[in-house]
Amino acid sequence: MATEAGGAVLVQAGGHWDARNVTRLDQQLRGLAAGTGAAVTLDLAQVDRLDTAGAWLLYRTRKELRAHGGRADYAGLTPAHEAMLEQVAANDQPAEIEPPRQPALLAVLDRLGRGAVDVVLEGRQQIAFLGLLLLTLAGTLRHPGRLRLVPLIYHMEKVGFNAVPIVGLISFLIGVVLAYQGAVQLQRFGAEIFVVNLIAVSVLREIAILLTAIVVAGRSGSAFTAEIGSMAVNEEVDAMRTLGLDPMEVLVLPRVLALVITLPLLAFFADMMGLFGGMMMCWAVLDISPALFLERLQGAVSPWSFWVGMIKAPFFAFLISMVGCLEGLRVARSAESVGQQTTRSVVTGIFLVIVADALFSVFFAAVGV
Amino acid sequence: MAAQVEPIIRVRGLRTQFGDQVVHQDLDLDVRRGEILGIVGGSGTGKSVLLRTIIGLNRPAAGRIEVFGQDMAKITAAERMAVEQRWGVLFQDGALFSSLTVAQNIEVPMKEHLDMPARLRDEIAALKIAMVGLPPEAGSKYPSELSGGMRKRAGLARSLALDPDLIFLDEPTSGLDPIGAANFDQLIRRLQINLGLTVFMVTHDLDSLHAICDRIAMLAEKRIMVIGSMADMLHHEHPWVHEYFHGPRARAARRKDEEVSG
């Protein structure tokens, strides 16, 4: 398309100069613009479609040629072409595409520092939120009429009742697995009957409640964050405040109470299903009949084995629901933030549950139960 | 004179409904090439639903929608993609992707549909940013860092990324201050003239209707009740149309319009 004659270059453009074709044209014109400072004429007489992308190429080529000290002019312009080229020329303004990037090492240090500060700030927020929650709770205890019963029942159904199938199934399967693994090991010593002790103690003291708490953190802690977070994105939480409604009372307290009430019930159900799973497996693999299993069970566990597990449930529930609600209220006004905080809520919830479980173990060991 | 030209959008016998609630019934509409058509109507008359149905986000219960002469219900996926490259849509709040900067948002359609080198893409994104009147530093900002008016401009820039023939605007001036709204009107007008765009605009803004719309279509009683120029609207008999264009706010807008032109 470019012809050269005596130092003068004639570029004859034709056809469609639009966004769909500019990729090809771009390379050719860049080669031309990088050339020497010859006199270039850009002839547009054959162009029948010119949009802003095409006009930009022509305009840029002329600008670059002139910047190199050459001469460059358009020829064969129709009024429409002229208007388009003017439009482009008027808007020649380089823009930033991305925020400036830091060097990699600095970025790593930056993230590390921010992360560390964030952990401290979040810890402080959690403690402040705990205080606020306890104050709200105390206020509600003094004026029980302010407790929102309908949302409380609604959340109890959602986090408690609806979780029954999944918690039951998981606990049953864990009972089965424990019985089988225990049986294989204990059979080597001819002590397979002690598998009952193994199942009873591990399920009642630790596994049932811990698994239930983890399932609930994934299921309901995340739901709390996403629900409250979406409301925060929508400015509903702010609207609530302006209407004189306290989000702590309306949103947070019903959720926390619902979980504190239902998680012990779920934990009890998990205990039963775990033992049931173990009993079935013992019957199937070791020929320990259910009657024998129950008899051994009475000798194997003291009531404290059961209570050690149950005592932990309301504390775990409190931690999970508190973190879930707090992370929801911390959501900034974007969809991305809802996702981030939800992830955070689940991870923090499970982490706190396991830390609390470790502390409980130390405590129970110290008091000797 | 333009009536003989093949319309760019042709809607015939459209019915849309959600469950039992019928939004449009036997709706006919032609949009002519190169015009700015304003869709007006009371709240809840289905203006935005009409827009969403034409661009294929709602499935019509009955009727025929043709865009660029192609029946939208019968085209293949590839044809549909080709049509989608020829139109741009500005949603009410811009609908920018929140994880991308403004410039990257504008580059999304170019990246997706055209095999453009990154440098050219950046150049064209910068051009569109300038065209919609955003400052250069806005390019590297994320949507959450922008004001509502800037988000609309950025959304418009994205809808113009592929130099479409047709753009759909959903309440482009709602939520803008009067100066911003007037600027936005002028911007749309200028782009329409310079780029030869056809504009399909849902609006409540009487000032925009006066200032830039070539024709106005009024949605009422589940169909397009009246379509015509501003003058036609002002002389229409129907009480609701009369109320709409002669109410206190309409009179104020008209006065302003007359001052400007007279």
XYZ file of C-alpha atoms in Angstrom:
631
model
C 0.000 0.000 0.000
C 3.012 2.342 0.431
C 4.812 3.510 -2.692
C 8.038 5.415 -2.648
C 9.086 7.972 -5.266
C 12.000 10.345 -4.939
C 12.013 10.498 -1.153
C 8.279 11.038 -1.027
C 6.050 8.237 0.262
C 2.446 7.890 -0.712
C 0.372 5.699 1.571
C -2.882 4.686 -0.014
C -5.332 3.504 2.594
C -8.464 1.703 1.541
C -11.356 -0.412 2.725
C -12.456 -0.708 6.305
C -10.364 1.140 8.842
C -12.197 -0.017 11.930
C -11.609 -1.780 15.231
C -11.806 -5.204 13.580
C -8.944 -4.522 11.187
C -6.607 -2.266 13.099
C -4.394 -5.045 14.440
C -3.009 -5.768 10.967
C -2.753 -2.114 10.030
C -1.060 -1.243 13.305
C 2.076 -3.258 12.548
C 2.457 -1.861 9.027
C 2.045 1.710 10.164
C 4.450 1.338 13.081
C 7.089 0.167 10.595
C 6.370 3.188 8.443
C 6.527 5.647 11.353
C 9.863 4.248 12.475
C 11.334 4.977 9.018
C 13.345 7.987 7.960
C 12.064 11.503 7.780
C 10.635 11.346 4.289
C 7.619 13.305 3.151
C 4.621 11.037 3.655
C 1.145 11.518 2.282
C -1.662 9.499 3.830
C -4.284 9.167 1.125
C -7.713 8.268 2.497
C -9.660 8.540 -0.738
C -10.341 4.777 -0.870
C -11.378 4.407 2.785
C -15.072 3.655 3.051
C -15.330 3.014 6.757
C -13.344 4.879 9.369
C -13.973 4.614 13.094
C -12.073 5.989 16.066
C -9.649 3.061 16.166
C -8.733 3.508 12.491
C -8.567 7.274 12.820
C -6.281 6.868 15.810
C -3.807 4.847 13.726
C -3.668 7.493 11.009
C -3.414 10.307 13.506
C -0.690 8.541 15.501
C 1.322 7.749 12.392
C 1.238 11.358 11.265
C 2.170 12.553 14.756
C 5.122 10.181 15.027
C 6.409 11.017 11.552
C 6.309 14.684 12.358
C 8.021 14.060 15.683
C 10.884 12.424 13.746
C 11.260 15.604 11.737
C 9.517 14.342 8.616
C 6.565 15.803 6.762
C 3.263 14.016 6.852
C -0.133 15.047 5.573
C -3.534 13.573 4.934
C -5.066 13.626 1.474
C -8.392 12.707 0.000
C -10.379 13.442 3.140
C -14.156 13.436 3.139
C -15.898 15.676 5.686
C -16.797 12.586 7.738
C -13.156 11.494 7.835
C -12.118 14.951 8.816
C -14.598 15.047 11.691
C -13.395 11.672 12.927
C -9.726 12.692 12.756
C -10.496 15.907 14.588
C -12.383 13.982 17.240
C -9.353 11.764 17.756
C -6.858 14.627 17.728
C -8.884 16.474 20.342
C -8.726 13.472 22.619
C -5.051 12.570 22.296
C -4.252 12.177 25.962
C -2.227 9.274 27.316
C -3.888 7.671 30.345
C -2.696 5.472 33.164
C -3.739 1.847 32.727
C -2.783 0.285 36.045
C -1.713 1.682 39.376
C 2.119 1.810 39.493
C 3.610 -1.527 40.545
C 6.195 -1.898 43.306
C 9.391 -3.914 42.832
C 8.741 -7.566 43.749
C 10.837 -7.649 46.934
C 9.326 -4.433 48.209
C 5.837 -5.736 47.396
C 6.484 -8.887 49.464
C 7.727 -6.843 52.421
C 4.821 -4.466 52.004
C 2.311 -7.297 52.099
C 4.029 -8.912 55.068
C 3.984 -5.645 57.013
C 0.374 -4.895 56.167
C -0.605 -8.457 57.036
C 1.077 -8.232 60.441
C -0.542 -4.903 61.263
C -3.844 -6.297 60.051
C -3.657 -9.282 62.392
C -3.110 -6.973 65.364
C -5.904 -4.636 64.292
C -8.257 -7.514 63.696
C -7.461 -8.976 67.113
C -8.245 -5.641 68.667
C -11.484 -5.382 66.714
C -12.488 -8.855 67.810
C -11.965 -7.949 71.457
C -13.876 -4.680 71.018
C -16.654 -6.544 69.244
C -16.758 -9.136 72.014
C -17.231 -6.309 74.535
C -19.978 -4.739 72.447
C -21.688 -8.093 72.044
C -21.610 -8.777 75.786
C -22.980 -5.302 76.478
C -25.816 -5.889 74.019
C -26.471 -9.238 75.619
C -26.544 -7.684 79.084
C -28.939 -5.002 77.823
C -31.219 -7.664 76.385
C -31.139 -9.652 79.617
C -32.273 -6.569 81.486
C -35.053 -5.888 78.960
C -35.940 -9.324 77.597
C -38.758 -7.780 75.559
C -36.161 -6.347 73.183
C -35.005 -9.784 72.103
C -36.130 -10.459 68.528
C -37.831 -13.815 68.801
C -38.853 -14.353 65.195
C -35.354 -13.941 63.732
C -33.986 -16.034 66.605
C -36.264 -18.947 65.772
C -35.626 -18.471 62.051
C -31.860 -18.652 62.513
C -32.162 -21.597 64.904
C -33.951 -23.477 62.178
C -31.401 -22.488 59.559
C -28.194 -23.111 61.491
C -29.421 -25.891 63.758
C -32.250 -27.918 62.398
C -31.190 -27.772 58.758
C -27.674 -28.893 59.698
C -28.927 -32.115 61.300
C -28.576 -34.402 58.234
C -25.026 -33.395 57.326
C -23.774 -33.413 60.932
C -25.419 -36.778 61.540
C -23.969 -38.335 58.414
C -20.431 -37.092 59.066
C -20.499 -38.254 62.699
C -21.850 -41.666 61.768
C -19.079 -42.136 59.198
C -16.393 -40.990 61.640
C -17.687 -43.542 64.147
C -17.416 -46.199 61.463
C -13.874 -45.180 60.521
C -12.691 -45.040 64.137
C -14.125 -48.473 64.868
C -12.500 -50.013 61.838
C -9.066 -48.425 62.317
C -9.121 -49.133 66.051
C -10.152 -52.726 65.480
C -7.297 -53.388 63.040
C -4.711 -52.119 65.531
C -6.192 -53.602 68.691
C -6.769 -57.029 67.110
C -2.996 -57.491 66.970
C -2.956 -57.492 70.766
C -6.152 -59.486 71.072
C -7.672 -56.492 72.741
C -10.351 -55.683 70.209
C -12.986 -55.259 72.901
C -11.195 -52.026 73.925
C -12.257 -50.510 70.651
C -15.406 -49.521 72.514
C -13.344 -47.411 74.922
C -11.466 -45.870 72.023
C -14.644 -44.870 70.218
C -16.454 -43.664 73.294
C -13.690 -41.483 74.670
C -12.567 -39.955 71.370
C -16.054 -39.320 70.020
C -17.538 -37.926 73.210
C -14.604 -35.808 74.373
C -13.248 -34.463 71.102
C -14.269 -35.586 67.691
C -18.023 -35.100 67.643
C -17.954 -31.539 68.928
C -14.902 -30.521 66.929
C -16.289 -31.832 63.652
C -19.690 -30.311 64.318
C -18.067 -26.952 65.051
C -16.025 -27.104 61.859
C -19.041 -28.042 59.740
C -21.080 -25.254 61.316
C -18.268 -22.728 60.817
C -18.177 -23.608 57.128
C -21.930 -23.706 56.802
C -23.278 -20.977 59.061
C -20.292 -18.760 59.917
C -19.859 -18.118 56.205
C -23.604 -17.552 55.751
C -23.628 -14.968 58.547
C -20.776 -13.073 56.904
C -22.284 -13.199 53.439
C -25.763 -12.156 54.640
C -24.591 -9.251 56.778
C -21.926 -8.354 54.208
C -24.418 -8.116 51.341
C -26.560 -5.892 53.513
C -23.538 -3.704 54.219
C -22.787 -3.440 50.477
C -26.382 -2.378 49.912
C -26.143 0.274 52.662
C -28.880 -1.596 54.557
C -26.806 -1.633 57.736
C -26.339 2.139 57.530
C -30.046 2.584 56.874
C -30.769 0.521 59.967
C -28.618 2.806 62.108
C -30.358 5.940 60.823
C -33.726 4.383 61.680
C -32.601 3.947 65.256
C -32.170 0.186 64.958
C -29.023 -1.248 66.472
C -27.427 -3.750 64.057
C -25.961 -5.532 67.087
C -29.438 -6.126 68.406
C -31.167 -6.786 65.101
C -28.554 -8.701 63.130
C -25.873 -9.995 65.450
C -27.583 -11.069 68.652
C -30.238 -13.348 67.078
C -27.549 -15.125 65.085
C -25.189 -15.553 68.017
C -27.923 -16.767 70.358
C -29.319 -19.106 67.725
C -25.958 -20.802 67.330
C -25.204 -20.868 71.070
C -28.516 -22.635 71.639
C -28.375 -25.055 68.718
C -24.704 -26.074 68.574
C -24.888 -28.048 71.893
C -27.955 -29.837 70.544
C -26.141 -30.617 67.327
C -23.121 -31.788 69.313
C -25.317 -34.146 71.339
C -26.791 -35.527 68.143
C -23.285 -35.937 66.725
C -22.259 -37.848 69.871
C -25.123 -40.254 69.419
C -24.549 -40.755 65.718
C -20.809 -41.274 66.234
C -21.420 -43.952 68.845
C -24.094 -45.525 66.666
C -21.679 -45.670 63.732
C -19.037 -47.247 65.898
C -21.533 -49.754 67.284
C -22.664 -50.846 63.830
C -19.083 -51.332 62.675
C -18.171 -53.301 65.783
C -21.134 -55.532 65.167
C -20.282 -56.047 61.520
C -16.523 -56.548 61.750
C -15.722 -57.649 65.293
C -18.918 -59.484 66.192
C -19.387 -57.276 69.209
C -23.158 -57.213 69.569
C -24.919 -53.935 70.315
C -25.847 -55.240 73.758
C -22.232 -55.995 74.571
C -21.177 -52.645 73.097
C -23.590 -50.775 75.366
C -22.473 -52.759 78.367
C -18.800 -51.962 77.692
C -19.756 -48.374 77.037
C -21.065 -47.930 80.560
C -17.789 -49.135 82.000
C -15.642 -47.172 79.566
C -16.917 -43.659 80.086
C -17.685 -41.530 83.086
C -20.330 -38.847 82.795
C -17.458 -36.372 82.595
C -16.305 -37.734 79.247
C -19.659 -36.668 77.915
C -19.742 -33.320 79.710
C -16.214 -32.371 78.640
C -17.449 -32.426 75.061
C -20.736 -30.697 75.734
C -19.276 -27.855 77.815
C -17.189 -26.759 74.857
C -20.137 -26.466 72.470
C -21.571 -23.076 73.525
C -18.092 -21.534 73.599
C -17.343 -22.751 70.092
C -20.743 -21.506 68.942
C -20.037 -18.108 70.410
C -16.649 -17.848 68.669
C -17.968 -18.961 65.264
C -20.981 -16.684 65.264
C -19.071 -13.716 66.649
C -16.400 -13.951 63.961
C -19.042 -14.525 61.264
C -20.987 -11.413 62.215
C -17.916 -9.235 62.764
C -16.457 -10.094 59.355
C -19.844 -9.362 57.795
C -19.929 -5.896 59.316
C -16.371 -5.265 58.121
C -17.333 -5.751 54.456
C -16.477 -2.725 52.290
C -18.810 -1.625 49.524
C -17.821 -4.091 46.813
C -18.733 -7.602 45.733
C -15.107 -8.687 46.013
C -15.013 -7.687 49.654
C -17.946 -9.965 50.508
C -15.981 -12.927 49.175
C -12.795 -11.943 50.995
C -14.488 -11.489 54.342
C -16.435 -14.733 53.967
C -13.226 -16.676 53.396
C -11.699 -14.914 56.338
C -14.659 -15.648 58.553
C -14.467 -19.390 57.919
C -10.690 -19.572 58.345
C -10.666 -17.437 61.496
C -13.678 -19.286 62.905
C -12.079 -22.717 62.512
C -8.742 -21.435 63.773
C -10.300 -19.971 66.920
C -12.288 -23.153 67.544
C -9.135 -25.260 67.440
C -7.183 -22.840 69.640
C -10.049 -22.864 72.139
C -10.144 -26.666 72.000
C -6.434 -26.797 72.851
C -6.955 -24.422 75.780
C -9.847 -26.556 77.018
C -7.629 -29.663 76.886
C -5.009 -27.953 79.050
C -7.702 -26.756 81.415
C -9.387 -30.151 81.774
C -6.012 -31.824 82.260
C -5.215 -29.341 85.021
C -8.483 -29.927 86.876
C -8.111 -33.636 86.263
C -11.177 -34.757 84.352
C -37.632 10.826 5.057
C -35.742 8.386 7.272
C -38.837 6.255 7.624
C -38.057 4.352 4.413
C -34.668 3.261 5.686
C -34.463 -0.213 7.209
C -34.740 0.257 10.987
C -31.770 -0.759 13.107
C -34.067 -2.317 15.722
C -37.475 -3.691 14.862
C -39.727 -5.095 17.572
C -43.032 -6.722 16.628
C -45.772 -8.108 18.852
C -43.493 -8.381 21.863
C -44.867 -9.896 25.034
C -42.768 -10.194 28.148
C -43.954 -11.529 31.450
C -42.628 -12.625 34.802
C -44.839 -15.394 36.117
C -48.386 -14.112 35.759
C -47.388 -10.486 35.560
C -47.449 -9.289 31.956
C -45.093 -6.368 31.400
C -45.465 -5.835 27.660
C -48.269 -6.961 25.375
C -48.245 -6.584 21.574
C -45.475 -4.047 21.706
C -44.190 -2.677 18.379
C -41.187 -0.407 18.031
C -38.834 0.753 15.283
C -35.549 2.465 15.970
C -34.131 4.296 12.977
C -30.485 4.308 12.056
C -28.618 7.332 13.432
C -31.286 8.660 15.756
C -31.379 9.206 19.493
C -34.538 7.571 20.753
C -35.667 8.293 24.294
C -37.887 5.730 26.029
C -40.070 7.276 28.709
C -42.849 6.023 30.929
C -43.890 5.825 34.548
C -41.964 3.816 37.080
C -42.655 0.126 36.674
C -43.882 0.320 33.075
C -41.001 -1.884 31.968
C -38.610 0.522 30.276
C -35.526 -1.231 31.552
C -37.167 -4.594 30.927
C -37.662 -3.590 27.289
C -33.999 -2.653 27.005
C -32.902 -5.896 28.633
C -35.206 -7.893 26.382
C -33.851 -6.303 23.217
C -30.255 -7.011 24.215
C -31.191 -10.583 25.083
C -30.935 -10.587 28.879
C -34.637 -11.420 29.175
C -36.367 -13.990 27.052
C -39.561 -12.649 25.501
C -42.706 -14.745 25.928
C -43.793 -13.959 22.387
C -42.961 -11.665 19.509
C -40.049 -10.910 17.282
C -36.997 -8.759 17.861
C -34.707 -7.846 14.998
C -31.443 -5.998 15.484
C -29.356 -5.059 12.433
C -31.976 -6.940 10.425
C -31.341 -10.245 12.192
C -33.994 -12.093 14.160
C -32.497 -12.362 17.634
C -34.450 -15.515 18.467
C -33.111 -17.450 15.480
C -29.470 -16.472 15.154
C -26.630 -18.827 15.986
C -24.220 -18.216 18.818
C -21.547 -16.972 16.397
C -23.921 -14.540 14.712
C -25.034 -13.381 18.096
C -21.459 -12.619 19.089
C -21.001 -10.616 15.912
C -24.111 -8.606 16.736
C -22.943 -8.063 20.297
C -19.709 -6.584 19.004
C -21.718 -4.006 17.111
C -23.596 -2.685 20.129
C -22.576 -1.227 23.456
C -24.578 -1.151 26.658
C -24.341 1.287 29.542
C -26.040 -0.067 32.655
C -27.532 2.190 35.276
C -24.557 2.334 37.589
C -21.936 1.605 34.955
C -21.666 -2.104 35.902
C -17.890 -1.895 35.771
C -15.943 -4.978 36.802
C -14.805 -4.097 40.285
C -11.567 -6.069 40.168
C -10.252 -4.203 37.104
C -9.138 -0.595 36.681
C -11.127 1.716 34.436
C -8.641 1.299 31.585
C -8.650 -2.481 31.970
C -12.449 -2.420 31.960
C -12.387 -0.618 28.619
C -9.891 -3.140 27.284
C -12.056 -6.145 28.200
C -14.102 -6.212 24.964
C -10.997 -5.544 22.846
C -9.129 -8.359 24.562
C -12.079 -10.697 24.249
C -13.022 -10.126 20.640
C -10.005 -8.692 18.848
C -6.463 -9.914 18.724
C -4.925 -6.526 19.448
C -1.383 -5.961 20.695
C -1.308 -4.631 24.263
C 0.258 -1.317 23.253
C -2.467 -0.482 20.751
C -5.091 -1.530 23.276
C -3.657 0.860 25.846
C -3.609 3.665 23.270
C -7.226 3.107 22.300
C -8.313 2.825 25.940
C -6.618 6.180 26.609
C -8.428 7.660 23.614
C -11.812 6.472 24.883
C -11.066 7.766 28.370
C -10.404 11.202 26.888
C -13.443 10.978 24.619
C -15.854 10.527 27.521
C -14.197 13.382 29.356
C -12.379 11.509 32.100
C -8.986 12.779 33.318
C -5.951 10.599 32.385
C -5.315 9.528 35.992
C -8.806 7.975 36.132
C -7.524 5.129 33.934
C -5.635 3.431 36.726
C -8.394 3.847 39.298
C -10.680 1.057 40.458
C -14.454 1.582 40.137
C -14.855 1.809 43.921
C -12.586 4.867 43.904
C -14.777 6.802 41.447
C -17.839 8.975 41.909
C -21.159 7.939 40.384
C -20.778 10.338 37.457
C -17.277 9.110 36.691
C -18.464 5.506 36.837
C -21.103 6.324 34.226
C -18.516 7.923 31.982
C -16.244 4.929 32.422
C -19.163 2.628 31.623
C -19.865 4.652 28.495
C -16.209 4.412 27.488
C -16.378 0.621 27.857
C -19.565 0.461 25.789
C -17.760 2.458 23.062
C -14.638 0.275 23.152
C -15.359 -1.529 19.892
C -16.799 1.520 18.095
C -20.336 0.162 18.051
C -23.068 1.274 15.669
C -25.712 1.185 18.372
C -25.604 1.950 22.073
C -28.143 1.271 24.781
C -28.196 3.639 27.728
C -30.170 2.856 30.863
C -30.947 6.121 32.664
C -27.610 7.709 31.769
C -28.215 10.944 33.667
C -29.953 9.654 36.788
C -27.987 10.425 39.912
C -25.870 13.100 38.253
C -25.860 16.738 39.282
C -27.493 19.113 36.757
C -24.145 20.247 35.348
C -22.892 16.690 35.069
C -26.168 15.607 33.489
C -26.055 18.417 30.924
C -22.444 17.550 30.096
C -23.373 13.917 29.701
C -26.207 14.877 27.339
C -23.828 16.917 25.216
C -21.296 14.101 25.258
C -23.868 11.645 23.940
C -24.997 14.099 21.296
C -21.433 14.792 20.183
C -20.566 11.112 20.006
C -23.731 10.404 18.106
C -22.918 13.044 15.515
C -19.210 12.262 15.209
C -19.413 8.499 15.331
C -22.736 8.109 13.573
C -24.190 6.213 16.532
C -27.745 5.136 17.038
C -28.749 5.671 20.645
C -31.491 3.805 22.505
C -31.924 5.620 25.782
C -34.175 4.873 28.735
C -34.588 8.035 30.736
C -36.678 9.998 33.193
C -34.785 13.185 32.560
C -37.012 15.722 30.814
C -34.022 17.954 30.173
C -32.275 15.207 28.201
C -35.450 14.533 26.260
C -35.639 18.172 25.230
C -31.946 18.594 24.617
C -30.866 15.556 22.648
C -33.620 13.125 21.708
C -34.680 13.027 18.067
C -37.727 10.985 18.918
C -39.465 9.927 22.083
C -41.392 6.715 22.667
C -43.769 6.555 25.576
C -44.426 3.218 27.252
C -47.864 2.931 28.786
C -50.564 0.291 28.999
C -47.964 -2.405 28.233
C -47.087 -1.042 24.796
C -45.545 1.947 23.060
C -48.490 4.299 23.271
C -47.017 7.245 21.410
C -43.851 7.724 19.438
C -42.730 10.926 17.829
C -40.809 14.158 18.217
C -41.016 16.385 21.259
C -43.502 18.576 19.412
C -45.766 15.584 18.799
C -45.608 14.705 22.468
C -46.552 18.197 23.545
C -49.641 18.160 21.364
C -50.784 14.662 22.245
C -54.257 14.341 23.717
C -53.904 11.385 26.058
C -54.219 12.640 29.659
C -51.207 10.737 30.933
C -48.972 11.920 28.103
C -50.278 15.428 28.618
C -49.558 15.236 32.333
C -46.051 13.900 31.672
C -45.047 16.640 29.263
C -47.044 19.502 30.774
C -46.527 18.851 34.487
C -44.689 21.423 36.607
C -41.291 19.838 36.043
C -41.899 19.515 32.307
C -42.817 23.188 32.043
C -39.582 24.159 33.765
C -37.543 22.004 31.425
C -39.329 23.448 28.401
C -38.723 26.990 29.507
C -35.046 26.280 29.853
C -35.033 24.721 26.411
C -36.718 27.752 24.870
C -34.273 30.126 26.539
C -31.359 28.207 25.104
C -32.705 27.991 21.576
C -34.402 31.391 21.550
